[in-house]
Amino acid sequence: MSKTVLVSGGAGFIGSHVTVELSQAGYDVVIADNMSNCDETNYKGVCAILGKTLPLIKMDFCDEAAVKALFAKYRFDALIHFAAFKAVGESVAEPLMYYKNNLDSFLNILQAAREHGTNVLFSSSATVYGEPDETPVTEQSPRKPATSPYGNTKQMCEDFLRDCVAAYGMHGIALCYFNPIGAHPSALIGELPRGVPNNLVPFITQTAIGKRECLSIFGNDYPTPDGTCLRDYIDIVDLAKAHVCAVTRMVEGKMDEPYEIFNIGTGRPVSVLELVNSFQKVNALKLNYRFAPRREGDVTAVWADPSLAEKKLGWKATRTVEETLASAWAWEKRLAGK
Ligand code: UD1
């Protein structure tokens, strides 16, 4: 009998790609999303890719009664929690909004998961490692004090999950993403930032399509080979497949410890300038960019050691950064109707 997975925030960028991979791996998926940061574009894309309509429950995970009702209606073998605010700068300006939303929602989910014996997968971020003393970053690398309320909520939610697992006999995995980019090869789902994008790749594609005039590369005086920051850009479909491996590990009872953390990245550092050059080359176009001052809060270099995920989850990144950048461009063109 197939297993059922709840994907909170399943209409968003990462959630929609994960829903596709889970469904294609044979899981039944229930999407729940309050649609506060997205429209139905990705949800419709998911249904088009899969050729079927998945349940979409419009609800807010901060609403405890709604969470209880959801768990009373379905029996979930596992849940993946994406539903959260994610803009670093906004979290600095509106910390209470971030703490209330990101923490309350996860507490309600943990309560329900405890009552129903549901396996929990939490979507965490490399932001928990801050400016690392050593690269690549392993799961044993020390977590640094968070540099934003957003980062703080990721650390706190990891701790909530760890403590609940220890106290209540639950099982949980935190996946720590580096920089997810790209879009599904069908170009039917992808990243849809509202307003001016904060992240690099949507800013690049929007500049290339003419929605933005010029990309600012924040800082070219970092102590790196070309002076721009180094990151670990992980393809969104590769990233989504890591969730299938992690969910399967939980529901099949194959975990070594009841709470596990895995870094999900490629293990390859790429500079901002290299990424821009690859984008231009693979898509045969010229991007309007300039060097600008450093952006506050940016770390110089961070990339993953993904060997634990390979060993234990049997997962590793497969797509090249060029393929991923081509997919991001195909998605932007499709959005523009080109
Ligand atoms: C940020 C968050 C991370 C979050 C991720 C995805 C922090 C410190 N970082 O990562 O937690 O998971 O977004 O939402 O919390 N850049 C430019 N020009 C731009 C935009 C970005 O040069 O217009 C540069 C940045 O300086 C950085 C790199 O591109 O060096 C990547 O930036 P971005 O895509 O915003 O991701 P991070 O800041 O690494």
Short mmCIF file of C-alpha atoms and ligand atoms in Angstrom, two decimals:
data_model
loop_
_atom_site.label_atom_id
_atom_site.label_comp_id
_atom_site.label_asym_id
_atom_site.label_seq_id
_atom_site.Cartn_x
_atom_site.Cartn_y
_atom_site.Cartn_z
CA MET A 1 0.00 0.00 0.00
CA SER A 2 1.35 3.39 -0.88
CA LYS A 3 2.43 5.77 1.87
CA THR A 4 1.07 9.26 2.31
CA VAL A 5 3.26 12.32 2.82
CA LEU A 6 2.11 15.77 3.88
CA VAL A 7 4.05 18.57 2.20
CA SER A 8 3.50 21.87 4.00
CA GLY A 9 4.35 24.76 1.71
CA GLY A 10 3.98 22.37 -1.20
CA ALA A 11 2.88 25.09 -3.61
CA GLY A 12 6.20 26.91 -3.25
CA PHE A 13 9.52 26.57 -5.08
CA ILE A 14 11.12 23.68 -3.22
CA GLY A 15 7.84 22.09 -2.08
CA SER A 16 6.50 21.78 -5.63
CA HIS A 17 9.64 20.04 -6.91
CA VAL A 18 9.64 17.69 -3.91
CA THR A 19 5.96 16.87 -4.51
CA VAL A 20 6.75 15.84 -8.09
CA GLU A 21 9.64 13.57 -7.07
CA LEU A 22 7.70 11.99 -4.20
CA SER A 23 4.69 11.28 -6.43
CA GLN A 24 6.88 9.84 -9.15
CA ALA A 25 8.50 7.60 -6.52
CA GLY A 26 5.05 6.20 -5.64
CA TYR A 27 4.09 8.28 -2.61
CA ASP A 28 0.64 9.83 -2.21
CA VAL A 29 1.16 13.52 -1.50
CA VAL A 30 -1.15 15.97 0.22
CA ILE A 31 -0.12 19.60 -0.29
CA ALA A 32 -1.05 22.17 2.33
CA ASP A 33 -0.19 25.83 1.85
CA ASN A 34 -1.60 29.17 2.97
CA MET A 35 -0.61 30.64 -0.43
CA SER A 36 0.79 33.70 1.35
CA ASN A 37 3.95 33.74 -0.74
CA CYS A 38 2.85 32.10 -3.97
CA ASP A 39 -0.02 31.72 -6.41
CA GLU A 40 -1.23 28.47 -8.00
CA THR A 41 1.29 28.48 -10.86
CA ASN A 42 3.52 25.82 -9.36
CA TYR A 43 0.60 23.77 -8.05
CA LYS A 44 -0.91 23.67 -11.55
CA GLY A 45 2.52 22.83 -12.97
CA VAL A 46 2.86 19.91 -10.55
CA CYS A 47 -0.52 18.52 -11.60
CA ALA A 48 0.40 18.97 -15.28
CA ILE A 49 3.72 17.13 -14.87
CA LEU A 50 2.07 14.28 -12.97
CA GLY A 51 -1.05 14.17 -15.13
CA LYS A 52 -3.31 14.12 -12.08
CA THR A 53 -4.81 16.49 -9.54
CA LEU A 54 -3.28 16.35 -6.08
CA PRO A 55 -5.13 17.54 -2.99
CA LEU A 56 -4.30 21.18 -2.17
CA ILE A 57 -5.48 22.22 1.28
CA LYS A 58 -5.39 25.98 1.76
CA MET A 59 -4.60 26.45 5.42
CA ASP A 60 -2.25 28.16 7.80
CA PHE A 61 -0.08 25.98 10.04
CA CYS A 62 -0.18 28.68 12.73
CA ASP A 63 -3.87 27.77 13.11
CA GLU A 64 -3.75 24.93 15.62
CA ALA A 65 -7.35 23.84 15.03
CA ALA A 66 -6.75 23.63 11.28
CA VAL A 67 -3.64 21.49 11.83
CA LYS A 68 -5.60 19.16 14.13
CA ALA A 69 -8.38 18.88 11.56
CA LEU A 70 -5.89 18.06 8.81
CA PHE A 71 -4.35 15.24 10.82
CA ALA A 72 -7.82 13.96 11.74
CA LYS A 73 -8.73 13.76 8.04
CA TYR A 74 -5.58 12.06 6.70
CA ARG A 75 -3.17 9.46 8.00
CA PHE A 76 0.33 10.66 7.17
CA ASP A 77 3.33 8.34 7.25
CA ALA A 78 5.64 11.32 7.05
CA LEU A 79 5.51 15.08 6.70
CA ILE A 80 7.91 17.58 5.17
CA HIS A 81 7.73 21.08 6.55
CA PHE A 82 8.51 23.90 4.12
CA ALA A 83 5.83 26.41 5.07
CA ALA A 84 7.83 29.35 6.42
CA PHE A 85 8.94 32.89 5.67
CA LYS A 86 12.39 32.94 4.09
CA ALA A 87 13.60 36.45 3.29
CA VAL A 88 16.71 37.24 5.33
CA GLY A 89 16.42 41.07 5.09
CA GLU A 90 12.69 41.09 5.86
CA SER A 91 13.33 38.98 8.95
CA VAL A 92 15.76 41.60 10.25
CA ALA A 93 13.10 44.29 9.80
CA GLU A 94 10.20 42.16 11.09
CA PRO A 95 11.60 39.68 13.62
CA LEU A 96 8.30 39.15 15.45
CA MET A 97 6.53 38.26 12.23
CA TYR A 98 9.25 35.67 11.51
CA TYR A 99 9.34 34.21 15.01
CA LYS A 100 5.56 33.99 15.23
CA ASN A 101 5.06 32.44 11.83
CA ASN A 102 8.05 30.11 11.57
CA LEU A 103 8.01 28.87 15.16
CA ASP A 104 4.26 28.64 15.87
CA SER A 105 3.62 26.69 12.69
CA PHE A 106 6.34 24.17 13.43
CA LEU A 107 5.23 23.74 17.05
CA ASN A 108 1.70 22.93 15.86
CA ILE A 109 3.11 20.44 13.39
CA LEU A 110 5.30 18.79 16.00
CA GLN A 111 2.35 18.49 18.36
CA ALA A 112 0.28 16.78 15.67
CA ALA A 113 3.20 14.57 14.60
CA ARG A 114 3.70 13.51 18.20
CA GLU A 115 0.04 12.59 18.61
CA HIS A 116 -0.13 10.69 15.33
CA GLY A 117 3.34 9.11 15.27
CA THR A 118 4.30 10.91 12.04
CA ASN A 119 7.90 11.02 10.80
CA VAL A 120 9.09 14.62 10.40
CA LEU A 121 11.44 16.04 7.79
CA PHE A 122 12.46 19.65 8.43
CA SER A 123 13.85 21.89 5.71
CA SER A 124 16.87 23.60 7.20
CA SER A 125 19.55 25.78 5.69
CA ALA A 126 23.31 26.24 5.50
CA THR A 127 22.62 29.54 7.23
CA VAL A 128 22.84 27.58 10.52
CA TYR A 129 26.62 27.26 9.95
CA GLY A 130 27.10 31.05 9.54
CA GLU A 131 30.63 32.00 8.43
CA PRO A 132 32.30 28.60 8.82
CA ASP A 133 35.84 28.29 10.21
CA GLU A 134 36.54 25.47 7.78
CA THR A 135 35.16 24.47 4.42
CA PRO A 136 33.65 22.25 3.24
CA VAL A 137 31.05 22.18 5.98
CA THR A 138 30.22 18.81 7.54
CA GLU A 139 27.29 17.99 9.79
CA GLN A 140 29.77 18.18 12.69
CA SER A 141 30.82 21.74 11.85
CA PRO A 142 29.84 24.05 14.69
CA ARG A 143 26.68 26.07 14.28
CA LYS A 144 27.39 29.78 14.59
CA PRO A 145 25.14 32.38 16.20
CA ALA A 146 22.48 33.18 13.63
CA THR A 147 23.01 36.42 11.71
CA SER A 148 19.30 37.02 11.13
CA PRO A 149 15.97 36.15 12.76
CA TYR A 150 15.32 33.94 9.71
CA GLY A 151 18.52 32.00 10.44
CA ASN A 152 17.60 31.88 14.09
CA THR A 153 14.24 30.26 13.27
CA LYS A 154 16.07 27.55 11.27
CA GLN A 155 18.35 26.81 14.24
CA MET A 156 15.47 26.85 16.70
CA CYS A 157 13.30 24.56 14.59
CA GLU A 158 16.18 22.09 14.31
CA ASP A 159 16.41 22.18 18.11
CA PHE A 160 12.64 21.75 18.53
CA LEU A 161 12.76 18.66 16.35
CA ARG A 162 15.82 17.20 18.10
CA ASP A 163 14.26 17.68 21.54
CA CYS A 164 10.86 16.27 20.54
CA VAL A 165 12.52 13.22 19.00
CA ALA A 166 14.49 12.68 22.23
CA ALA A 167 11.48 13.14 24.51
CA TYR A 168 8.61 11.55 22.62
CA GLY A 169 10.14 8.64 20.73
CA MET A 170 9.58 10.35 17.38
CA HIS A 171 11.76 10.18 14.27
CA GLY A 172 13.04 13.21 12.41
CA ILE A 173 15.51 14.33 9.78
CA ALA A 174 16.74 17.85 9.09
CA LEU A 175 18.07 18.46 5.59
CA CYS A 176 20.41 21.37 5.43
CA TYR A 177 20.27 22.94 1.98
CA PHE A 178 23.05 25.00 0.50
CA ASN A 179 21.88 27.23 -2.40
CA PRO A 180 18.95 25.65 -4.30
CA ILE A 181 18.65 26.93 -7.88
CA GLY A 182 17.15 25.99 -11.24
CA ALA A 183 13.81 24.64 -12.33
CA HIS A 184 12.15 21.40 -13.40
CA PRO A 185 13.30 20.25 -16.89
CA SER A 186 9.67 20.55 -18.08
CA ALA A 187 9.82 24.32 -17.29
CA LEU A 188 6.36 23.85 -15.74
CA ILE A 189 7.51 24.66 -12.19
CA GLY A 190 10.24 26.93 -10.85
CA GLU A 191 11.13 29.85 -8.62
CA LEU A 192 8.57 32.67 -8.51
CA PRO A 193 9.83 35.41 -6.21
CA ARG A 194 7.40 38.20 -5.38
CA GLY A 195 8.79 41.66 -6.08
CA VAL A 196 12.54 42.20 -6.44
CA PRO A 197 14.37 38.88 -5.99
CA ASN A 198 16.82 38.61 -3.08
CA ASN A 199 18.56 35.54 -4.40
CA LEU A 200 21.14 35.48 -7.13
CA VAL A 201 19.73 33.20 -9.82
CA PRO A 202 16.23 34.72 -10.08
CA PHE A 203 17.91 38.13 -10.24
CA ILE A 204 20.12 36.88 -13.08
CA THR A 205 17.23 35.40 -15.08
CA GLN A 206 15.04 38.48 -14.55
CA THR A 207 17.89 40.70 -15.73
CA ALA A 208 18.44 38.53 -18.78
CA ILE A 209 14.73 38.67 -19.70
CA GLY A 210 14.70 42.47 -19.28
CA LYS A 211 12.62 42.72 -16.08
CA ARG A 212 15.65 44.13 -14.21
CA GLU A 213 18.11 46.54 -15.67
CA CYS A 214 21.36 45.31 -14.19
CA LEU A 215 22.61 42.64 -11.81
CA SER A 216 24.71 43.94 -8.92
CA ILE A 217 27.44 41.53 -7.88
CA PHE A 218 27.79 42.23 -4.19
CA GLY A 219 31.51 42.55 -3.50
CA ASN A 220 34.57 41.65 -5.60
CA ASP A 221 37.11 42.17 -2.83
CA TYR A 222 36.51 38.97 -0.87
CA PRO A 223 39.52 36.75 -0.12
CA THR A 224 38.53 34.25 -2.85
CA PRO A 225 40.21 33.45 -6.21
CA ASP A 226 38.19 36.05 -8.17
CA GLY A 227 37.12 38.24 -5.25
CA THR A 228 33.44 37.21 -5.31
CA CYS A 229 31.70 34.97 -2.75
CA LEU A 230 31.77 31.18 -3.02
CA ARG A 231 28.60 29.12 -2.64
CA ASP A 232 27.39 25.59 -3.27
CA TYR A 233 24.58 25.82 -5.84
CA ILE A 234 22.42 22.71 -5.73
CA ASP A 235 20.02 21.82 -8.52
CA ILE A 236 16.40 21.91 -7.36
CA VAL A 237 15.53 18.49 -8.83
CA ASP A 238 18.62 16.92 -7.25
CA LEU A 239 17.62 18.57 -3.98
CA ALA A 240 14.06 17.27 -4.30
CA LYS A 241 15.33 13.71 -4.79
CA ALA A 242 17.23 13.96 -1.48
CA HIS A 243 13.84 14.35 0.20
CA VAL A 244 12.57 11.13 -1.36
CA CYS A 245 15.64 9.31 -0.01
CA ALA A 246 15.16 10.84 3.46
CA VAL A 247 11.43 10.10 3.62
CA THR A 248 12.04 6.52 2.51
CA ARG A 249 14.75 6.14 5.15
CA MET A 250 12.28 7.24 7.82
CA VAL A 251 9.19 5.31 6.73
CA GLU A 252 11.17 2.11 6.15
CA GLY A 253 12.71 2.39 9.63
CA LYS A 254 16.27 2.53 8.29
CA MET A 255 17.58 5.40 10.41
CA ASP A 256 20.73 4.88 12.47
CA GLU A 257 19.61 7.48 15.01
CA PRO A 258 16.08 8.77 15.62
CA TYR A 259 17.23 12.30 14.72
CA GLU A 260 19.61 12.83 11.81
CA ILE A 261 20.95 15.84 9.93
CA PHE A 262 22.30 15.77 6.37
CA ASN A 263 23.97 18.48 4.34
CA ILE A 264 22.52 18.68 0.85
CA GLY A 265 24.90 20.28 -1.62
CA THR A 266 27.24 19.40 -4.46
CA GLY A 267 30.53 19.76 -2.60
CA ARG A 268 31.75 22.16 -5.31
CA PRO A 269 32.29 25.85 -4.56
CA VAL A 270 31.29 28.22 -7.36
CA SER A 271 31.92 31.97 -7.26
CA VAL A 272 29.27 34.53 -8.13
CA LEU A 273 31.30 35.57 -11.15
CA GLU A 274 31.74 31.96 -12.31
CA LEU A 275 28.00 31.45 -12.03
CA VAL A 276 27.29 34.57 -14.06
CA ASN A 277 29.82 33.50 -16.72
CA SER A 278 28.36 29.97 -16.90
CA PHE A 279 24.88 31.44 -17.29
CA GLN A 280 26.04 33.61 -20.19
CA LYS A 281 27.90 30.77 -21.85
CA VAL A 282 25.32 27.99 -21.59
CA ASN A 283 22.49 30.26 -22.70
CA ALA A 284 24.57 32.16 -25.29
CA LEU A 285 23.66 35.62 -24.04
CA LYS A 286 25.20 38.67 -22.48
CA LEU A 287 24.15 39.71 -19.01
CA ASN A 288 24.22 43.31 -17.88
CA TYR A 289 26.07 43.31 -14.56
CA ARG A 290 28.28 45.54 -12.44
CA PHE A 291 30.27 45.18 -9.27
CA ALA A 292 28.64 46.74 -6.22
CA PRO A 293 29.58 47.02 -2.53
CA ARG A 294 29.32 43.96 -0.34
CA ARG A 295 25.85 43.03 0.96
CA GLU A 296 25.53 43.11 4.71
CA GLY A 297 25.39 39.68 6.33
CA ASP A 298 26.93 37.75 3.42
CA VAL A 299 29.53 35.13 4.29
CA THR A 300 32.67 34.79 2.17
CA ALA A 301 32.61 31.11 1.36
CA VAL A 302 30.40 28.21 2.27
CA TRP A 303 30.03 24.84 0.61
CA ALA A 304 28.97 21.40 1.69
CA ASP A 305 30.68 18.16 2.37
CA PRO A 306 27.79 15.98 1.14
CA SER A 307 29.52 12.65 1.79
CA LEU A 308 27.28 11.68 4.71
CA ALA A 309 24.18 12.06 2.53
CA GLU A 310 25.82 9.91 -0.12
CA LYS A 311 26.78 7.23 2.39
CA LYS A 312 23.57 7.08 4.39
CA LEU A 313 20.85 8.37 2.08
CA GLY A 314 22.39 6.95 -1.09
CA TRP A 315 21.96 10.41 -2.61
CA LYS A 316 24.24 12.64 -4.56
CA ALA A 317 23.92 15.63 -6.85
CA THR A 318 23.96 14.66 -10.52
CA ARG A 319 23.22 17.76 -12.59
CA THR A 320 25.93 20.18 -13.66
CA VAL A 321 25.64 23.85 -12.85
CA GLU A 322 25.33 24.51 -16.61
CA GLU A 323 22.32 22.19 -16.94
CA THR A 324 20.76 23.83 -13.92
CA LEU A 325 21.30 27.35 -15.24
CA ALA A 326 19.80 26.32 -18.58
CA SER A 327 16.72 25.07 -16.73
CA ALA A 328 16.43 28.34 -14.79
CA TRP A 329 16.54 30.28 -18.07
CA ALA A 330 13.98 28.00 -19.76
CA TRP A 331 11.62 28.63 -16.82
CA GLU A 332 12.07 32.41 -16.94
CA LYS A 333 11.41 32.39 -20.70
CA ARG A 334 8.30 30.31 -20.24
CA LEU A 335 7.01 32.74 -17.60
CA ALA A 336 7.56 35.54 -20.11
CA GLY A 337 5.75 33.54 -22.79
CA LYS A 338 8.90 33.35 -24.94
C1 UD1 B 1 20.49 33.06 1.35
C2 UD1 B 1 20.35 32.81 2.80
C3 UD1 B 1 20.14 31.34 3.03
C4 UD1 B 1 18.94 30.87 2.25
C5 UD1 B 1 19.18 31.16 0.78
C6 UD1 B 1 18.02 30.73 -0.08
C7 UD1 B 1 21.73 33.68 4.70
C8 UD1 B 1 23.02 34.26 5.10
N1 UD1 B 1 21.57 33.31 3.43
O1 UD1 B 1 21.72 32.47 0.93
O2 UD1 B 1 19.94 31.07 4.38
O3 UD1 B 1 18.75 29.50 2.45
O4 UD1 B 1 19.39 32.56 0.63
O5 UD1 B 1 16.91 31.52 0.14
O6 UD1 B 1 20.86 33.53 5.49
N2 UD1 B 1 24.34 38.00 -4.89
C9 UD1 B 1 24.71 39.04 -5.71
N3 UD1 B 1 23.74 39.80 -6.29
C10 UD1 B 1 22.41 39.59 -6.06
C11 UD1 B 1 22.03 38.52 -5.20
C12 UD1 B 1 23.03 37.76 -4.63
O7 UD1 B 1 25.91 39.28 -5.95
O8 UD1 B 1 21.58 40.33 -6.59
C13 UD1 B 1 25.39 37.15 -4.29
C14 UD1 B 1 25.41 37.18 -2.77
O9 UD1 B 1 26.23 38.23 -2.33
C15 UD1 B 1 25.97 35.80 -2.48
C16 UD1 B 1 25.49 34.92 -3.62
O10 UD1 B 1 25.12 35.83 -4.66
O11 UD1 B 1 27.36 35.84 -2.49
C17 UD1 B 1 24.28 34.07 -3.28
O12 UD1 B 1 23.28 34.91 -2.73
P1 UD1 B 1 21.79 34.39 -2.46
O13 UD1 B 1 21.26 33.74 -3.67
O14 UD1 B 1 21.02 35.54 -1.90
O15 UD1 B 1 21.97 33.25 -1.36
P2 UD1 B 1 22.73 33.29 0.05
O16 UD1 B 1 22.86 34.66 0.57
O17 UD1 B 1 23.96 32.47 -0.08
#
